[in-house]
Amino acid sequence: MKKIGIFGGTFDPIHHGHLILACEAIETLALDVVIFVPAAASPHKLQGESASAEARLEMVRAALEGEPHFASDAMELERPPPSYAIDTMETLRQREPDAQFFYLVGEDNVARLETWHRFADLAKLVQFIVLDRTGRPGEYAYPVIRRHLDISATDIRNRVARGQSIRYLVPPSVEKIIFERQLYRES
Ligand code: ATP
């Protein structure tokens, strides 16, 4: 049976925390692929100074290039916002009726998981997998991938706004897009 990981997020920008944990998920769960699905507008967070959907998608595609176990899907950007995981999963289930789906979610989002739109339906379609974010052992109802990487998109945006380096936090291809498009500069 095909095993597919789904990684939703704003990816504003995608960073090495996302990428390393997705690799870890592939190895731990023996996934065939992880599909990164950038959200149009996150129903879970308020946006500050942020990049356009198009720029975020461009950065995701650039970051995944050359990794055969990674893929991206722009379906949430093609639907009117807000982006709900259940809509995405119903589409993917139709496409892959026999696959087993694993939905990757960072530890910071787990407490609110049950408030997600049509959570009960979503929970029937996917196995949630928690990604370590604190490095502290927590008790969860779902399997946890333990690998603590203290990298966040908020910190990356702030660093760019302050003129600090983001080298090694994001792939060079993503860093190039951020600087060429002048993203995250203070307005
Ligand atoms: P922001 O700082 O803007 O909130 P973020 O770094 O959390 O962004 P998102 O695009 O919101 O990035 O993340 C997508 C998913 O990946 C979320 O479930 C988030 O919790 C998780 N995630 C992001 N960074 C990490 C990390 N370093 N370790 C574990 N999970 C992460």
Coordinates of N, CA, C and O and ligand atoms in Angstrom, one line a residue:
M1 N 0.8 -1.2 0.0 CA 0.0 0.0 0.0 C 0.9 1.3 0.0 O 1.9 1.3 0.7
K2 N 0.5 2.2 -0.8 CA 1.3 3.4 -0.9 C 1.1 4.3 0.4 O 0.0 4.4 0.9
K3 N 2.2 4.8 0.9 CA 2.1 5.6 2.1 C 2.5 7.0 1.8 O 3.7 7.2 1.4
I4 N 1.6 7.9 2.0 CA 1.8 9.3 1.6 C 1.8 10.2 2.8 O 0.8 10.2 3.6
G5 N 2.8 11.0 3.0 CA 2.8 12.1 4.0 C 2.3 13.4 3.4 O 2.6 13.7 2.3
I6 N 1.5 14.1 4.2 CA 1.0 15.4 3.8 C 1.5 16.4 4.8 O 1.4 16.3 6.0
F7 N 2.1 17.5 4.2 CA 2.7 18.5 5.0 C 2.1 19.8 4.7 O 2.4 20.4 3.6
G8 N 1.1 20.3 5.4 CA 0.4 21.6 5.2 C 1.1 22.7 6.0 O 1.7 22.4 7.0
G9 N 1.0 23.9 5.5 CA 1.6 25.0 6.2 C 1.6 26.2 5.4 O 1.3 26.2 4.2
T10 N 2.0 27.4 6.0 CA 2.1 28.6 5.1 C 3.4 28.6 4.4 O 3.5 29.3 3.4
F11 N 4.4 28.0 4.9 CA 5.7 27.9 4.3 C 6.1 29.4 3.8 O 6.4 29.6 2.7
D12 N 6.2 30.2 4.8 CA 6.4 31.7 4.6 C 7.7 32.2 5.3 O 7.6 33.0 6.2
P13 N 8.9 31.6 5.0 CA 9.2 30.7 3.9 C 9.3 29.3 4.4 O 9.4 29.0 5.6
I14 N 9.4 28.3 3.4 CA 9.9 27.0 3.7 C 11.3 27.0 4.3 O 12.1 27.9 3.8
H15 N 11.6 26.2 5.3 CA 13.0 26.2 5.8 C 13.5 24.8 6.1 O 12.8 23.8 5.9
H16 N 14.7 24.8 6.6 CA 15.3 23.4 6.9 C 14.7 22.7 8.0 O 14.8 21.4 8.0
G17 N 13.9 23.3 8.9 CA 13.2 22.6 9.9 C 12.1 21.7 9.2 O 12.0 20.5 9.5
H18 N 11.4 22.3 8.3 CA 10.4 21.6 7.5 C 11.0 20.4 6.8 O 10.5 19.3 6.8
L19 N 12.1 20.7 6.1 CA 12.7 19.7 5.2 C 13.4 18.6 5.9 O 13.2 17.4 5.6
I20 N 14.0 18.9 7.0 CA 14.7 17.8 7.8 C 13.7 16.9 8.4 O 13.8 15.7 8.4
L21 N 12.6 17.5 9.0 CA 11.6 16.7 9.6 C 10.8 15.9 8.6 O 10.4 14.7 8.9
A22 N 10.6 16.4 7.4 CA 9.9 15.6 6.3 C 10.8 14.4 6.0 O 10.3 13.3 5.8
C23 N 12.1 14.6 5.9 CA 13.0 13.5 5.6 C 12.9 12.4 6.8 O 12.9 11.2 6.5
E24 N 12.9 12.9 8.0 CA 12.8 12.1 9.1 C 11.5 11.3 9.1 O 11.5 10.1 9.4
A25 N 10.4 11.9 8.7 CA 9.1 11.2 8.6 C 9.2 10.1 7.5 O 8.7 9.0 7.7
I26 N 9.9 10.4 6.4 CA 10.0 9.4 5.3 C 10.7 8.2 5.9 O 10.3 7.0 5.7
E27 N 11.8 8.4 6.6 CA 12.6 7.3 7.1 C 11.8 6.5 8.3 O 11.8 5.3 8.3
T28 N 11.3 7.3 9.2 CA 10.6 6.7 10.3 C 9.4 5.9 9.9 O 9.1 4.8 10.4
L29 N 8.6 6.4 9.0 CA 7.3 5.8 8.7 C 7.3 5.0 7.3 O 6.3 4.5 6.9
A30 N 8.5 5.0 6.7 CA 8.7 4.3 5.4 C 7.7 4.9 4.4 O 7.0 4.1 3.7
L31 N 7.6 6.2 4.3 CA 6.7 6.9 3.4 C 7.2 6.8 1.9 O 8.5 6.8 1.7
D32 N 6.3 6.7 1.0 CA 6.8 6.8 -0.4 C 7.0 8.2 -0.8 O 7.9 8.5 -1.7
V33 N 6.3 9.1 -0.3 CA 6.4 10.5 -0.7 C 5.9 11.4 0.4 O 5.0 11.0 1.2
V34 N 6.4 12.6 0.5 CA 5.8 13.7 1.4 C 5.3 14.8 0.4 O 6.1 15.3 -0.4
I35 N 4.0 15.1 0.4 CA 3.5 16.2 -0.4 C 3.4 17.5 0.4 O 2.6 17.5 1.4
F36 N 4.1 18.5 0.0 CA 4.0 19.8 0.7 C 2.8 20.6 0.1 O 2.8 20.7 -1.1
V37 N 1.9 21.0 0.9 CA 0.7 21.7 0.4 C 0.6 23.1 1.1 O 0.1 23.3 2.2
P38 N 1.2 24.1 0.4 CA 1.1 25.5 0.9 C -0.4 26.0 1.0 O -1.2 25.8 0.1
A39 N -0.7 26.6 2.2 CA -2.1 27.1 2.4 C -2.2 28.4 1.8 O -1.3 29.3 1.8
A40 N -3.5 28.7 1.3 CA -3.8 30.0 0.8 C -3.7 31.1 1.9 O -3.0 32.0 1.8
A41 N -4.5 30.9 2.9 CA -4.5 31.7 4.1 C -4.8 30.8 5.2 O -5.8 30.1 5.2
S42 N -3.9 30.8 6.2 CA -4.0 29.8 7.3 C -5.2 30.2 8.1 O -5.3 31.4 8.6
P43 N -6.2 29.3 8.3 CA -7.2 29.6 9.3 C -6.7 29.6 10.7 O -7.4 30.0 11.6
H44 N -5.5 29.2 11.0 CA -5.0 29.1 12.3 C -4.1 30.2 12.8 O -3.7 30.3 13.9
K45 N -3.7 31.1 11.8 CA -2.8 32.1 12.3 C -3.0 33.4 11.6 O -3.5 33.5 10.4
L46 N -2.7 34.5 12.2 CA -2.9 35.8 11.6 C -1.6 36.1 10.9 O -0.5 35.8 11.4
Q47 N -1.7 36.7 9.7 CA -0.5 37.0 8.9 C 0.1 38.4 9.3 O -0.7 39.3 9.5
G48 N 1.4 38.4 9.4 CA 2.0 39.7 9.5 C 2.6 40.1 8.2 O 1.9 39.9 7.1
E49 N 3.8 40.6 8.1 CA 4.5 40.9 6.8 C 4.8 39.5 6.2 O 5.5 38.7 6.6
S50 N 4.1 39.3 5.1 CA 4.2 37.9 4.5 C 4.4 38.0 3.0 O 4.1 39.0 2.3
A51 N 4.8 36.9 2.4 CA 5.0 36.8 1.0 C 3.7 36.3 0.3 O 2.9 35.7 0.9
S52 N 3.6 36.6 -1.0 CA 2.4 36.2 -1.7 C 2.4 34.7 -1.9 O 3.4 34.0 -1.7
A53 N 1.2 34.2 -2.2 CA 1.0 32.8 -2.4 C 2.0 32.3 -3.5 O 2.6 31.2 -3.4
E54 N 2.1 33.1 -4.5 CA 2.9 32.7 -5.6 C 4.4 32.6 -5.2 O 5.1 31.7 -5.6
A55 N 4.8 33.6 -4.4 CA 6.2 33.5 -4.0 C 6.5 32.4 -3.0 O 7.5 31.7 -3.1
R56 N 5.5 32.1 -2.2 CA 5.7 30.9 -1.2 C 5.7 29.6 -2.0 O 6.5 28.7 -1.7
L57 N 4.9 29.5 -3.0 CA 4.9 28.3 -3.9 C 6.2 28.2 -4.6 O 6.8 27.1 -4.7
E58 N 6.7 29.3 -5.1 CA 8.0 29.2 -5.8 C 9.1 28.8 -4.9 O 10.0 28.0 -5.3
M59 N 9.1 29.3 -3.7 CA 10.1 28.8 -2.7 C 10.0 27.4 -2.4 O 11.0 26.6 -2.3
V60 N 8.7 26.9 -2.2 CA 8.5 25.5 -1.9 C 9.1 24.6 -3.0 O 9.9 23.7 -2.8
R61 N 8.7 25.0 -4.3 CA 9.2 24.2 -5.4 C 10.7 24.2 -5.5 O 11.3 23.2 -5.8
A62 N 11.3 25.3 -5.3 CA 12.8 25.5 -5.4 C 13.4 24.6 -4.3 O 14.4 23.9 -4.5
A63 N 12.8 24.6 -3.1 CA 13.4 23.8 -2.0 C 13.4 22.3 -2.2 O 14.2 21.6 -1.8
L64 N 12.3 21.9 -2.9 CA 12.1 20.4 -3.0 C 12.8 19.8 -4.3 O 12.9 18.6 -4.4
E65 N 13.3 20.7 -5.1 CA 13.9 20.3 -6.4 C 15.0 19.2 -6.2 O 15.9 19.4 -5.3
G66 N 14.9 18.1 -6.9 CA 16.0 17.1 -6.9 C 15.8 16.1 -5.8 O 16.6 15.2 -5.7
E67 N 14.7 16.2 -5.0 CA 14.5 15.2 -3.9 C 13.3 14.3 -4.4 O 12.2 14.8 -4.3
P68 N 13.6 13.1 -4.8 CA 12.5 12.3 -5.4 C 11.4 11.9 -4.5 O 10.3 11.6 -4.9
H69 N 11.6 12.0 -3.2 CA 10.5 11.6 -2.2 C 9.7 12.8 -1.8 O 8.8 12.7 -1.0
F70 N 10.0 14.0 -2.4 CA 9.3 15.2 -2.0 C 8.5 15.6 -3.2 O 8.9 15.6 -4.4
A71 N 7.2 16.1 -3.0 CA 6.4 16.7 -4.0 C 5.7 17.9 -3.5 O 5.6 18.0 -2.2
S72 N 5.1 18.7 -4.3 CA 4.3 19.8 -3.8 C 3.0 19.8 -4.6 O 2.9 19.3 -5.7
D73 N 1.9 20.4 -4.0 CA 0.6 20.5 -4.6 C 0.1 21.8 -4.3 O 0.0 22.2 -3.1
A74 N -0.4 22.5 -5.4 CA -0.8 23.9 -5.2 C -2.4 24.0 -5.0 O -2.9 25.1 -5.1
M75 N -3.0 22.9 -4.7 CA -4.5 22.9 -4.8 C -5.1 23.9 -3.8 O -6.1 24.5 -4.0
E76 N -4.4 24.1 -2.6 CA -5.0 25.0 -1.6 C -4.9 26.5 -2.1 O -5.7 27.3 -1.7
L77 N -3.9 26.7 -3.0 CA -3.8 28.1 -3.5 C -4.7 28.3 -4.7 O -5.0 29.5 -5.0
E78 N -5.3 27.2 -5.2 CA -6.2 27.3 -6.3 C -7.7 27.4 -5.8 O -8.6 27.7 -6.6
R79 N -7.9 27.1 -4.6 CA -9.2 27.2 -4.0 C -9.4 28.5 -3.3 O -8.4 29.1 -2.8
P80 N -10.6 29.0 -3.2 CA -10.7 30.2 -2.4 C -10.4 30.0 -0.9 O -10.7 28.9 -0.4
P81 N -9.8 30.9 -0.2 CA -9.4 30.7 1.2 C -10.7 30.7 2.0 O -11.7 31.2 1.6
P82 N -10.7 30.2 3.3 CA -9.5 29.6 3.9 C -9.2 28.2 3.5 O -10.1 27.5 3.0
S83 N -8.0 27.8 3.7 CA -7.6 26.4 3.3 C -7.9 25.5 4.4 O -7.3 25.6 5.5
Y84 N -8.7 24.5 4.2 CA -9.0 23.5 5.2 C -8.4 22.2 4.8 O -8.5 21.7 3.7
A85 N -7.7 21.6 5.8 CA -7.1 20.3 5.5 C -8.1 19.2 5.0 O -7.7 18.4 4.2
I86 N -9.3 19.3 5.5 CA -10.3 18.2 5.1 C -10.6 18.3 3.6 O -10.7 17.3 3.0
D87 N -10.7 19.5 3.1 CA -10.9 19.6 1.6 C -9.8 19.0 0.8 O -10.0 18.4 -0.2
T88 N -8.6 19.3 1.3 CA -7.4 18.8 0.6 C -7.4 17.3 0.7 O -7.1 16.6 -0.3
M89 N -7.7 16.8 1.9 CA -7.6 15.3 2.0 C -8.7 14.6 1.3 O -8.4 13.5 0.8
E90 N -9.8 15.2 1.2 CA -10.9 14.5 0.4 C -10.5 14.5 -1.1 O -10.8 13.5 -1.8
T91 N -9.8 15.5 -1.6 CA -9.4 15.5 -3.0 C -8.3 14.4 -3.2 O -8.3 13.7 -4.1
L92 N -7.3 14.4 -2.2 CA -6.2 13.4 -2.3 C -6.7 12.0 -2.2 O -6.3 11.1 -2.9
R93 N -7.7 11.8 -1.4 CA -8.3 10.4 -1.2 C -8.9 10.0 -2.5 O -8.8 8.8 -2.9
Q94 N -9.6 10.9 -3.2 CA -10.2 10.5 -4.5 C -9.2 10.1 -5.5 O -9.3 9.2 -6.2
R95 N -8.1 10.9 -5.4 CA -7.0 10.6 -6.4 C -6.3 9.3 -6.1 O -5.8 8.6 -7.0
E96 N -6.1 9.0 -4.8 CA -5.4 7.8 -4.3 C -6.2 7.0 -3.4 O -6.0 7.0 -2.2
P97 N -7.3 6.3 -3.9 CA -8.2 5.7 -3.0 C -7.6 4.6 -2.1 O -8.2 4.3 -1.0
D98 N -6.5 4.0 -2.5 CA -5.9 2.9 -1.7 C -4.7 3.3 -0.8 O -4.2 2.5 -0.1
A99 N -4.4 4.6 -0.9 CA -3.2 5.0 -0.1 C -3.5 5.1 1.4 O -4.6 5.4 1.8
Q100 N -2.4 5.1 2.2 CA -2.5 5.4 3.6 C -1.9 6.8 3.8 O -0.8 7.1 3.3
F101 N -2.7 7.7 4.4 CA -2.2 9.1 4.5 C -1.8 9.4 6.0 O -2.4 9.1 6.9
F102 N -0.6 10.1 6.0 CA -0.1 10.6 7.3 C 0.0 12.1 7.2 O 0.7 12.6 6.4
Y103 N -0.7 12.8 8.2 CA -0.7 14.2 8.1 C 0.3 14.8 9.2 O 0.1 14.5 10.4
L104 N 1.3 15.4 8.7 CA 2.3 15.9 9.6 C 1.9 17.3 10.2 O 1.5 18.2 9.5
V105 N 2.0 17.3 11.5 CA 1.6 18.6 12.2 C 2.6 18.9 13.3 O 3.0 18.1 14.1
G106 N 3.1 20.1 13.3 CA 4.1 20.6 14.3 C 3.4 20.6 15.7 O 2.2 20.8 15.8
E107 N 4.3 20.3 16.7 CA 3.8 20.2 18.1 C 3.0 21.5 18.5 O 2.0 21.3 19.3
D108 N 3.4 22.6 18.0 CA 2.7 23.9 18.4 C 1.2 23.9 17.9 O 0.4 24.7 18.4
N109 N 0.9 23.0 16.9 CA -0.5 23.0 16.4 C -1.4 21.9 17.0 O -2.6 21.9 16.7
V110 N -0.8 21.0 17.8 CA -1.5 19.9 18.2 C -2.7 20.2 19.1 O -3.8 19.7 19.0
A111 N -2.4 21.1 20.1 CA -3.5 21.5 21.0 C -4.7 22.0 20.4 O -5.8 21.7 20.9
R112 N -4.6 22.6 19.2 CA -5.8 23.1 18.5 C -6.4 22.2 17.4 O -7.3 22.6 16.8
L113 N -5.7 21.1 17.3 CA -6.1 20.2 16.2 C -7.6 19.9 16.2 O -8.2 19.9 15.1
E114 N -8.2 19.7 17.3 CA -9.6 19.3 17.4 C -10.5 20.4 17.0 O -11.7 20.2 16.8
T115 N -10.0 21.6 16.9 CA -10.8 22.7 16.5 C -10.8 22.9 14.9 O -11.5 23.7 14.4
W116 N -10.0 22.1 14.3 CA -9.9 22.2 12.8 C -11.2 21.8 12.2 O -12.0 21.0 12.7
H117 N -11.5 22.5 11.1 CA -12.8 22.3 10.4 C -13.0 20.8 10.1 O -12.2 20.1 9.5
R118 N -14.2 20.3 10.5 CA -14.6 18.9 10.3 C -13.5 17.9 10.7 O -13.1 17.0 10.0
F119 N -13.0 18.2 12.0 CA -11.9 17.4 12.5 C -12.2 15.9 12.5 O -11.4 15.1 12.1
A120 N -13.4 15.5 12.9 CA -13.8 14.1 13.0 C -13.6 13.4 11.6 O -13.1 12.2 11.5
D121 N -14.1 14.1 10.6 CA -13.9 13.5 9.2 C -12.5 13.4 8.8 O -12.0 12.4 8.2
L122 N -11.7 14.4 9.2 CA -10.3 14.4 8.8 C -9.6 13.3 9.5 O -8.8 12.6 8.9
A123 N -9.9 13.1 10.8 CA -9.2 12.1 11.6 C -9.5 10.7 11.0 O -8.7 9.7 11.3
K124 N -10.6 10.5 10.3 CA -10.9 9.2 9.7 C -10.0 9.0 8.4 O -9.8 7.9 8.0
L125 N -9.6 10.1 7.8 CA -8.9 10.0 6.6 C -7.4 9.9 6.7 O -6.6 9.4 5.9
V126 N -6.9 10.4 7.9 CA -5.4 10.5 8.0 C -5.0 9.9 9.4 O -5.8 9.9 10.4
Q127 N -3.7 9.5 9.4 CA -3.1 9.3 10.7 C -2.3 10.6 11.0 O -1.4 10.9 10.2
F128 N -2.6 11.3 12.1 CA -1.8 12.4 12.4 C -0.4 12.0 13.0 O -0.3 11.0 13.7
I129 N 0.6 12.8 12.6 CA 2.0 12.5 13.1 C 2.5 13.9 13.7 O 2.4 14.9 13.0
V130 N 2.9 13.9 14.9 CA 3.4 15.1 15.5 C 4.9 15.3 15.3 O 5.6 14.3 15.5
L131 N 5.2 16.5 14.9 CA 6.6 16.8 14.8 C 7.1 17.6 16.0 O 6.6 18.6 16.3
D132 N 8.1 17.1 16.6 CA 8.8 17.7 17.8 C 9.1 19.1 17.5 O 9.6 19.5 16.5
R133 N 8.7 20.0 18.4 CA 9.1 21.4 18.2 C 9.8 22.0 19.5 O 10.4 23.0 19.4
T134 N 9.6 21.3 20.6 CA 10.1 21.9 21.9 C 11.3 21.1 22.4 O 12.1 21.6 23.2
G135 N 11.5 19.9 21.9 CA 12.6 19.1 22.4 C 12.3 18.4 23.8 O 13.1 17.7 24.3
R136 N 11.1 18.8 24.3 CA 10.7 18.2 25.6 C 9.7 17.1 25.3 O 8.8 17.2 24.4
P137 N 9.8 16.0 26.1 CA 8.8 14.9 25.8 C 7.4 15.3 26.2 O 7.2 15.8 27.3
G138 N 6.5 15.2 25.3 CA 5.1 15.5 25.6 C 4.2 14.3 25.4 O 4.6 13.4 24.7
E139 N 3.0 14.3 26.0 CA 2.1 13.2 25.8 C 1.1 13.5 24.7 O 0.4 14.5 24.9
Y140 N 1.1 12.8 23.7 CA 0.2 13.0 22.6 C -0.6 11.8 22.2 O -0.1 10.6 22.4
A141 N -1.7 12.0 21.6 CA -2.5 10.9 21.2 C -2.0 10.3 19.9 O -2.6 9.3 19.4
Y142 N -1.0 10.9 19.3 CA -0.5 10.5 18.0 C 1.0 10.2 18.1 O 1.7 10.7 19.0
P143 N 1.5 9.4 17.2 CA 3.0 9.2 17.1 C 3.8 10.5 17.0 O 3.3 11.4 16.3
V144 N 4.9 10.5 17.6 CA 5.8 11.8 17.5 C 7.1 11.5 16.8 O 7.7 10.4 17.1
I145 N 7.5 12.4 15.9 CA 8.8 12.3 15.4 C 9.7 13.2 16.2 O 9.5 14.4 16.2
R146 N 10.7 12.6 16.9 CA 11.5 13.3 17.8 C 12.8 13.8 17.2 O 13.7 13.0 17.0
R147 N 12.8 15.0 16.8 CA 14.0 15.6 16.3 C 13.8 17.1 16.4 O 13.1 17.7 15.7
H148 N 14.5 17.7 17.4 CA 14.3 19.1 17.7 C 15.1 20.0 16.9 O 16.3 20.0 16.9
L149 N 14.4 20.8 16.1 CA 15.1 21.8 15.2 C 14.5 23.2 15.5 O 13.4 23.4 15.2
D150 N 15.3 24.0 16.1 CA 14.8 25.3 16.5 C 14.9 26.3 15.4 O 15.7 27.2 15.4
I151 N 14.1 26.1 14.4 CA 14.0 27.0 13.2 C 12.6 27.3 13.0 O 11.7 26.4 13.0
S152 N 12.3 28.6 12.8 CA 10.9 29.0 12.5 C 10.9 30.0 11.4 O 11.8 30.8 11.3
A153 N 9.8 30.0 10.6 CA 9.6 31.0 9.6 C 9.5 32.4 10.1 O 10.1 33.4 9.5
T154 N 8.9 32.6 11.3 CA 8.8 33.9 12.0 C 10.2 34.5 12.2 O 10.5 35.6 11.9
D155 N 11.1 33.6 12.7 CA 12.5 34.1 13.0 C 13.2 34.4 11.7 O 13.9 35.4 11.7
I156 N 13.0 33.6 10.7 CA 13.6 33.9 9.4 C 13.1 35.3 8.8 O 13.9 36.1 8.4
R157 N 11.8 35.5 8.9 CA 11.3 36.8 8.4 C 11.9 38.0 9.2 O 12.2 39.0 8.7
N158 N 11.9 37.8 10.5 CA 12.5 38.8 11.4 C 13.9 39.1 11.1 O 14.4 40.2 11.1
R159 N 14.7 38.0 10.9 CA 16.1 38.2 10.6 C 16.3 39.0 9.3 O 17.2 39.8 9.2
V160 N 15.5 38.6 8.3 CA 15.6 39.4 7.0 C 15.3 40.8 7.2 O 16.0 41.7 6.8
A161 N 14.2 41.1 8.0 CA 13.8 42.5 8.2 C 14.9 43.3 9.0 O 15.1 44.5 8.7
R162 N 15.7 42.5 9.8 CA 16.7 43.2 10.6 C 18.1 43.2 9.8 O 19.1 43.7 10.3
G163 N 18.1 42.6 8.6 CA 19.3 42.6 7.8 C 20.3 41.5 8.3 O 21.5 41.6 8.0
Q164 N 19.8 40.5 9.1 CA 20.7 39.4 9.6 C 20.7 38.3 8.6 O 19.8 38.1 7.7
S165 N 21.7 37.4 8.7 CA 21.9 36.3 7.8 C 20.8 35.2 8.0 O 20.5 34.9 9.2
I166 N 20.4 34.6 6.9 CA 19.5 33.4 7.0 C 20.2 32.2 6.4 O 19.5 31.2 6.1
R167 N 21.5 32.4 6.1 CA 22.2 31.3 5.5 C 22.2 30.0 6.4 O 22.3 30.2 7.6
Y168 N 22.0 28.9 5.9 CA 21.9 27.6 6.6 C 20.5 27.4 7.3 O 20.3 26.3 7.7
L169 N 19.7 28.4 7.3 CA 18.3 28.2 7.8 C 17.4 27.7 6.7 O 16.4 27.0 7.0
V170 N 17.7 28.2 5.5 CA 16.9 27.8 4.3 C 17.8 27.3 3.2 O 19.0 27.7 3.3
P171 N 17.3 26.6 2.3 CA 18.2 26.1 1.2 C 18.7 27.4 0.4 O 18.0 28.4 0.3
P172 N 19.9 27.3 -0.2 CA 20.4 28.4 -1.0 C 19.4 28.9 -2.1 O 19.3 30.1 -2.3
S173 N 18.7 28.0 -2.7 CA 17.7 28.4 -3.7 C 16.6 29.3 -3.1 O 16.1 30.2 -3.8
V174 N 16.2 29.0 -1.9 CA 15.2 29.8 -1.2 C 15.7 31.2 -0.8 O 15.1 32.2 -1.0
E175 N 16.9 31.1 -0.3 CA 17.6 32.4 0.1 C 17.7 33.3 -1.1 O 17.4 34.5 -1.0
K176 N 18.0 32.7 -2.3 CA 18.1 33.5 -3.5 C 16.8 34.2 -3.9 O 16.8 35.4 -4.2
I177 N 15.7 33.4 -3.8 CA 14.4 34.0 -4.1 C 14.0 35.1 -3.1 O 13.5 36.2 -3.5
I178 N 14.3 34.9 -1.8 CA 14.0 35.9 -0.8 C 14.7 37.2 -1.1 O 14.1 38.3 -1.1
F179 N 16.0 37.1 -1.5 CA 16.7 38.4 -1.8 C 16.4 39.0 -3.1 O 16.2 40.2 -3.2
E180 N 16.2 38.1 -4.2 CA 15.9 38.7 -5.5 C 14.5 39.3 -5.5 O 14.3 40.4 -6.1
R181 N 13.5 38.8 -4.8 CA 12.2 39.3 -4.7 C 12.0 40.3 -3.6 O 10.9 40.9 -3.4
Q182 N 13.1 40.5 -2.8 CA 13.1 41.5 -1.7 C 11.9 41.2 -0.7 O 11.2 42.1 -0.3
L183 N 11.8 39.9 -0.4 CA 10.7 39.5 0.5 C 11.1 39.9 2.0 O 12.3 39.9 2.3
Y184 N 10.1 40.1 2.8 CA 10.2 40.2 4.3 C 11.0 41.4 4.7 O 11.5 41.5 5.8
R185 N 11.2 42.4 3.8 CA 11.9 43.6 4.2 C 10.9 44.4 5.0 O 9.7 44.4 4.7
E186 N 11.3 45.2 5.9 CA 10.4 46.0 6.7 C 9.8 47.1 5.8 O 10.5 47.7 5.0
S187 N 8.4 47.2 5.9 CA 7.8 48.2 5.0 C 7.9 49.6 5.6 O 8.2 49.8 6.8
Ligands
ATP1 P1 5.7 30.6 11.5 O1 6.9 30.9 12.3 O2 5.3 31.7 10.5 O3 4.5 30.3 12.4 P2 6.5 27.9 10.9 O4 8.0 28.0 10.9 O5 5.8 27.3 12.1 O6 6.0 29.4 10.6 P3 4.7 26.8 9.0 O7 4.7 27.0 7.5 O8 3.6 27.4 9.8 O9 6.1 27.3 9.5 O10 4.8 25.3 9.4 C1 4.1 24.2 8.8 C2 4.0 23.1 9.7 O11 5.4 22.7 10.1 C3 3.3 23.4 11.1 O12 2.6 22.3 11.5 C4 4.5 23.7 12.0 O13 4.1 23.5 13.3 C5 5.5 22.8 11.5 N1 6.9 23.2 11.8 C6 7.5 24.3 11.3 N2 8.8 24.5 11.7 C7 9.0 23.4 12.5 C8 10.1 22.9 13.2 N3 11.3 23.6 13.3 N4 10.0 21.8 13.9 C9 8.8 21.1 13.9 N5 7.7 21.4 13.2 C10 7.8 22.6 12.5

